[in-house]
mmCIF file of N, CA and C in Angstrom:
data_model
loop_
_atom_site.group_PDB
_atom_site.id
_atom_site.type_symbol
_atom_site.label_atom_id
_atom_site.label_comp_id
_atom_site.label_asym_id
_atom_site.label_seq_id
_atom_site.Cartn_x
_atom_site.Cartn_y
_atom_site.Cartn_z
ATOM 1 N N MET Q 227 0.864 -1.150 0.012
ATOM 2 C CA MET Q 227 -0.002 0.009 0.000
ATOM 3 C C MET Q 227 0.913 1.232 0.003
ATOM 4 N N ALA Q 228 0.620 2.172 -0.861
ATOM 5 C CA ALA Q 228 1.457 3.385 -0.978
ATOM 6 C C ALA Q 228 1.244 4.315 0.202
ATOM 7 N N CYS Q 229 2.327 4.977 0.643
ATOM 8 C CA CYS Q 229 2.232 5.934 1.749
ATOM 9 C C CYS Q 229 1.466 7.179 1.275
ATOM 10 N N PRO Q 230 0.595 7.712 2.142
ATOM 11 C CA PRO Q 230 -0.131 8.922 1.764
ATOM 12 C C PRO Q 230 0.783 10.132 1.488
ATOM 13 N N GLY Q 231 1.863 10.226 2.234
ATOM 14 C CA GLY Q 231 2.765 11.378 2.093
ATOM 15 C C GLY Q 231 3.824 11.231 1.014
ATOM 16 N N ASP Q 232 4.069 9.968 0.576
ATOM 17 C CA ASP Q 232 5.088 9.704 -0.426
ATOM 18 C C ASP Q 232 4.686 8.446 -1.203
ATOM 19 N N LYS Q 233 4.044 8.618 -2.318
ATOM 20 C CA LYS Q 233 3.518 7.469 -3.108
ATOM 21 C C LYS Q 233 4.617 6.540 -3.573
ATOM 22 N N GLY Q 234 5.898 7.002 -3.502
ATOM 23 C CA GLY Q 234 7.028 6.166 -3.913
ATOM 24 C C GLY Q 234 7.440 5.175 -2.822
ATOM 25 N N GLN Q 235 6.882 5.289 -1.604
ATOM 26 C CA GLN Q 235 7.228 4.374 -0.505
ATOM 27 C C GLN Q 235 6.031 3.492 -0.187
ATOM 28 N N VAL Q 236 6.333 2.319 0.345
ATOM 29 C CA VAL Q 236 5.296 1.391 0.758
ATOM 30 C C VAL Q 236 5.090 1.567 2.267
ATOM 31 N N CYS Q 237 3.834 1.708 2.709
ATOM 32 C CA CYS Q 237 3.507 1.875 4.127
ATOM 33 C C CYS Q 237 2.656 0.715 4.590
ATOM 34 N N GLY Q 238 3.271 -0.273 5.166
ATOM 35 C CA GLY Q 238 2.517 -1.361 5.770
ATOM 36 C C GLY Q 238 1.675 -2.119 4.778
ATOM 37 N N GLY Q 239 0.593 -2.657 5.276
ATOM 38 C CA GLY Q 239 -0.320 -3.489 4.477
ATOM 39 C C GLY Q 239 -0.771 -4.634 5.369
ATOM 40 N N SER Q 240 -1.404 -5.612 4.755
ATOM 41 C CA SER Q 240 -1.879 -6.748 5.515
ATOM 42 C C SER Q 240 -0.711 -7.524 6.130
ATOM 43 N N ASN Q 241 -0.771 -7.668 7.439
ATOM 44 C CA ASN Q 241 0.278 -8.380 8.195
ATOM 45 C C ASN Q 241 1.680 -7.842 7.953
ATOM 46 N N ARG Q 242 1.804 -6.512 7.789
ATOM 47 C CA ARG Q 242 3.092 -5.866 7.592
ATOM 48 C C ARG Q 242 3.176 -4.643 8.506
ATOM 49 N N ILE Q 243 4.387 -4.297 8.945
ATOM 50 C CA ILE Q 243 4.607 -3.077 9.728
ATOM 51 C C ILE Q 243 5.865 -2.395 9.224
ATOM 52 N N ASN Q 244 5.927 -1.085 9.347
ATOM 53 C CA ASN Q 244 7.132 -0.311 9.083
ATOM 54 C C ASN Q 244 7.708 0.092 10.426
ATOM 55 N N LEU Q 245 9.042 0.009 10.566
ATOM 56 C CA LEU Q 245 9.695 0.371 11.817
ATOM 57 C C LEU Q 245 10.598 1.543 11.626
ATOM 58 N N PHE Q 246 10.605 2.429 12.601
ATOM 59 C CA PHE Q 246 11.468 3.621 12.611
ATOM 60 C C PHE Q 246 12.102 3.696 13.989
ATOM 61 N N THR Q 247 13.198 4.429 14.112
ATOM 62 C CA THR Q 247 13.836 4.604 15.400
ATOM 63 C C THR Q 247 13.755 6.068 15.796
ATOM 64 N N ARG Q 248 13.943 6.343 17.105
ATOM 65 C CA ARG Q 248 13.945 7.711 17.592
ATOM 66 C C ARG Q 248 15.362 8.159 17.758
ATOM 67 N N PRO Q 249 15.736 9.416 17.779
ATOM 68 C CA PRO Q 249 14.836 10.554 17.727
ATOM 69 C C PRO Q 249 14.547 11.013 16.317
ATOM 70 N N GLN Q 250 15.293 10.568 15.335
ATOM 71 C CA GLN Q 250 15.069 11.048 13.945
ATOM 72 C C GLN Q 250 14.063 10.184 13.195
ATOM 73 N N TYR Q 251 13.523 9.142 13.801
ATOM 74 C CA TYR Q 251 12.600 8.234 13.160
ATOM 75 C C TYR Q 251 13.196 7.682 11.855
ATOM 76 N N ARG Q 252 14.335 7.025 12.010
ATOM 77 C CA ARG Q 252 15.045 6.435 10.864
ATOM 78 C C ARG Q 252 14.306 5.173 10.410
ATOM 79 N N TYR Q 253 14.044 5.055 9.136
ATOM 80 C CA TYR Q 253 13.330 3.910 8.571
ATOM 81 C C TYR Q 253 14.204 2.658 8.686
ATOM 82 N N LEU Q 254 13.653 1.574 9.232
ATOM 83 C CA LEU Q 254 14.402 0.340 9.399
ATOM 84 C C LEU Q 254 13.983 -0.740 8.405
ATOM 85 N N GLY Q 255 12.851 -0.592 7.759
ATOM 86 C CA GLY Q 255 12.432 -1.569 6.782
ATOM 87 C C GLY Q 255 11.016 -2.067 7.014
ATOM 88 N N CYS Q 256 10.580 -2.935 6.154
ATOM 89 C CA CYS Q 256 9.265 -3.523 6.228
ATOM 90 C C CYS Q 256 9.450 -4.988 6.619
ATOM 91 N N TYR Q 257 8.728 -5.458 7.615
ATOM 92 C CA TYR Q 257 8.898 -6.793 8.139
ATOM 93 C C TYR Q 257 7.588 -7.557 8.124
ATOM 94 N N SER Q 258 7.672 -8.856 7.885
ATOM 95 C CA SER Q 258 6.501 -9.719 7.910
ATOM 96 C C SER Q 258 6.033 -9.907 9.335
ATOM 97 N N ASP Q 259 4.743 -10.080 9.499
ATOM 98 C CA ASP Q 259 4.151 -10.308 10.809
ATOM 99 C C ASP Q 259 3.080 -11.355 10.645
ATOM 100 N N SER Q 260 2.831 -12.126 11.662
ATOM 101 C CA SER Q 260 1.732 -13.131 11.602
ATOM 102 C C SER Q 260 1.173 -13.276 13.018
ATOM 103 N N THR Q 261 0.000 -13.882 13.100
ATOM 104 C CA THR Q 261 -0.630 -14.077 14.414
ATOM 105 C C THR Q 261 0.100 -15.118 15.232
ATOM 106 N N THR Q 262 0.906 -15.977 14.635
ATOM 107 C CA THR Q 262 1.610 -16.999 15.382
ATOM 108 C C THR Q 262 3.069 -16.650 15.693
ATOM 109 N N GLY Q 263 3.620 -15.640 15.058
ATOM 110 C CA GLY Q 263 5.000 -15.229 15.314
ATOM 111 C C GLY Q 263 5.110 -13.715 15.219
ATOM 112 N N ARG Q 264 4.693 -13.030 16.275
ATOM 113 C CA ARG Q 264 4.620 -11.573 16.252
ATOM 114 C C ARG Q 264 6.013 -10.952 16.147
ATOM 115 N N THR Q 265 6.144 -9.930 15.306
ATOM 116 C CA THR Q 265 7.398 -9.188 15.164
ATOM 117 C C THR Q 265 7.684 -8.388 16.418
ATOM 118 N N LEU Q 266 6.662 -7.738 16.951
ATOM 119 C CA LEU Q 266 6.822 -6.955 18.169
ATOM 120 C C LEU Q 266 6.200 -7.776 19.342
ATOM 121 N N ARG Q 267 6.897 -7.812 20.454
ATOM 122 C CA ARG Q 267 6.462 -8.647 21.570
ATOM 123 C C ARG Q 267 5.241 -8.104 22.294
ATOM 124 N N ASN Q 268 5.095 -6.803 22.435
ATOM 125 C CA ASN Q 268 4.047 -6.205 23.226
ATOM 126 C C ASN Q 268 2.789 -5.990 22.403
ATOM 127 N N ARG Q 269 1.668 -6.354 22.934
ATOM 128 C CA ARG Q 269 0.378 -6.157 22.264
ATOM 129 C C ARG Q 269 -0.246 -4.893 22.767
ATOM 130 N N HIS Q 270 -0.611 -3.999 21.877
ATOM 131 C CA HIS Q 270 -1.273 -2.756 22.224
ATOM 132 C C HIS Q 270 -2.728 -2.908 21.878
ATOM 133 N N SER Q 271 -3.582 -2.916 22.884
ATOM 134 C CA SER Q 271 -5.015 -3.066 22.668
ATOM 135 C C SER Q 271 -5.656 -1.720 22.451
ATOM 136 N N ILE Q 272 -6.152 -1.498 21.229
ATOM 137 C CA ILE Q 272 -6.810 -0.244 20.901
ATOM 138 C C ILE Q 272 -8.210 -0.629 20.361
ATOM 139 N N THR Q 273 -9.237 -0.110 21.010
ATOM 140 C CA THR Q 273 -10.600 -0.455 20.626
ATOM 141 C C THR Q 273 -10.833 -0.077 19.137
ATOM 142 N N ASN Q 274 -11.359 -1.044 18.381
ATOM 143 C CA ASN Q 274 -11.679 -0.835 16.969
ATOM 144 C C ASN Q 274 -10.456 -0.422 16.161
ATOM 145 N N GLU Q 275 -9.315 -0.992 16.472
ATOM 146 C CA GLU Q 275 -8.049 -0.536 15.864
ATOM 147 C C GLU Q 275 -8.023 -0.592 14.343
ATOM 148 N N ALA Q 276 -8.647 -1.597 13.756
ATOM 149 C CA ALA Q 276 -8.614 -1.700 12.288
ATOM 150 C C ALA Q 276 -9.283 -0.511 11.621
ATOM 151 N N ALA Q 277 -10.273 0.074 12.282
ATOM 152 C CA ALA Q 277 -10.997 1.206 11.710
ATOM 153 C C ALA Q 277 -10.425 2.540 12.090
ATOM 154 N N VAL Q 278 -9.748 2.630 13.242
ATOM 155 C CA VAL Q 278 -9.317 3.935 13.767
ATOM 156 C C VAL Q 278 -7.809 4.180 13.715
ATOM 157 N N MET Q 279 -7.030 3.160 13.341
ATOM 158 C CA MET Q 279 -5.573 3.280 13.437
ATOM 159 C C MET Q 279 -5.035 4.374 12.506
ATOM 160 N N THR Q 280 -4.135 5.172 13.079
ATOM 161 C CA THR Q 280 -3.411 6.200 12.338
ATOM 162 C C THR Q 280 -1.944 6.064 12.697
ATOM 163 N N ILE Q 281 -1.076 6.713 11.950
ATOM 164 C CA ILE Q 281 0.350 6.732 12.294
ATOM 165 C C ILE Q 281 0.559 7.317 13.680
ATOM 166 N N ASP Q 282 -0.115 8.457 13.946
ATOM 167 C CA ASP Q 282 0.045 9.107 15.238
ATOM 168 C C ASP Q 282 -0.448 8.217 16.392
ATOM 169 N N LEU Q 283 -1.564 7.549 16.219
ATOM 170 C CA LEU Q 283 -2.080 6.661 17.255
ATOM 171 C C LEU Q 283 -1.128 5.494 17.509
ATOM 172 N N CYS Q 284 -0.585 4.915 16.436
ATOM 173 C CA CYS Q 284 0.374 3.824 16.573
ATOM 174 C C CYS Q 284 1.645 4.314 17.277
ATOM 175 N N ARG Q 285 2.168 5.440 16.849
ATOM 176 C CA ARG Q 285 3.374 5.988 17.445
ATOM 177 C C ARG Q 285 3.187 6.302 18.928
ATOM 178 N N THR Q 286 2.038 6.890 19.268
ATOM 179 C CA THR Q 286 1.746 7.199 20.671
ATOM 180 C C THR Q 286 1.645 5.958 21.516
ATOM 181 N N ALA Q 287 0.952 4.913 21.035
ATOM 182 C CA ALA Q 287 0.824 3.676 21.761
ATOM 183 C C ALA Q 287 2.185 3.009 21.987
ATOM 184 N N CYS Q 288 3.027 3.000 20.966
ATOM 185 C CA CYS Q 288 4.387 2.430 21.103
ATOM 186 C C CYS Q 288 5.250 3.243 22.056
ATOM 187 N N ARG Q 289 5.194 4.568 21.945
ATOM 188 C CA ARG Q 289 5.986 5.425 22.822
ATOM 189 C C ARG Q 289 5.552 5.246 24.284
ATOM 190 N N ASN Q 290 4.257 5.158 24.529
ATOM 191 C CA ASN Q 290 3.763 5.035 25.908
ATOM 192 C C ASN Q 290 4.174 3.704 26.523
ATOM 193 N N ASP Q 291 4.364 2.671 25.713
ATOM 194 C CA ASP Q 291 4.733 1.371 26.225
ATOM 195 C C ASP Q 291 6.239 1.164 26.262
ATOM 196 N N GLY Q 292 7.008 2.116 25.751
ATOM 197 C CA GLY Q 292 8.456 2.023 25.766
ATOM 198 C C GLY Q 292 8.971 1.186 24.659
#
């Protein structure tokens, strides 16, 4: 799926996540994810996440959990 801010980049998709680091939010790549082998260990429970997820909401949830 193309990124809204840069159509030349891919932003996630089904069972995919993009990773960045702080403080400059350096792009680390696109990684596969599955329900049986999670890429990230911590689960962030967000009500109705499939319908309401945004980059800011994802970033805030990750930042709050460390």
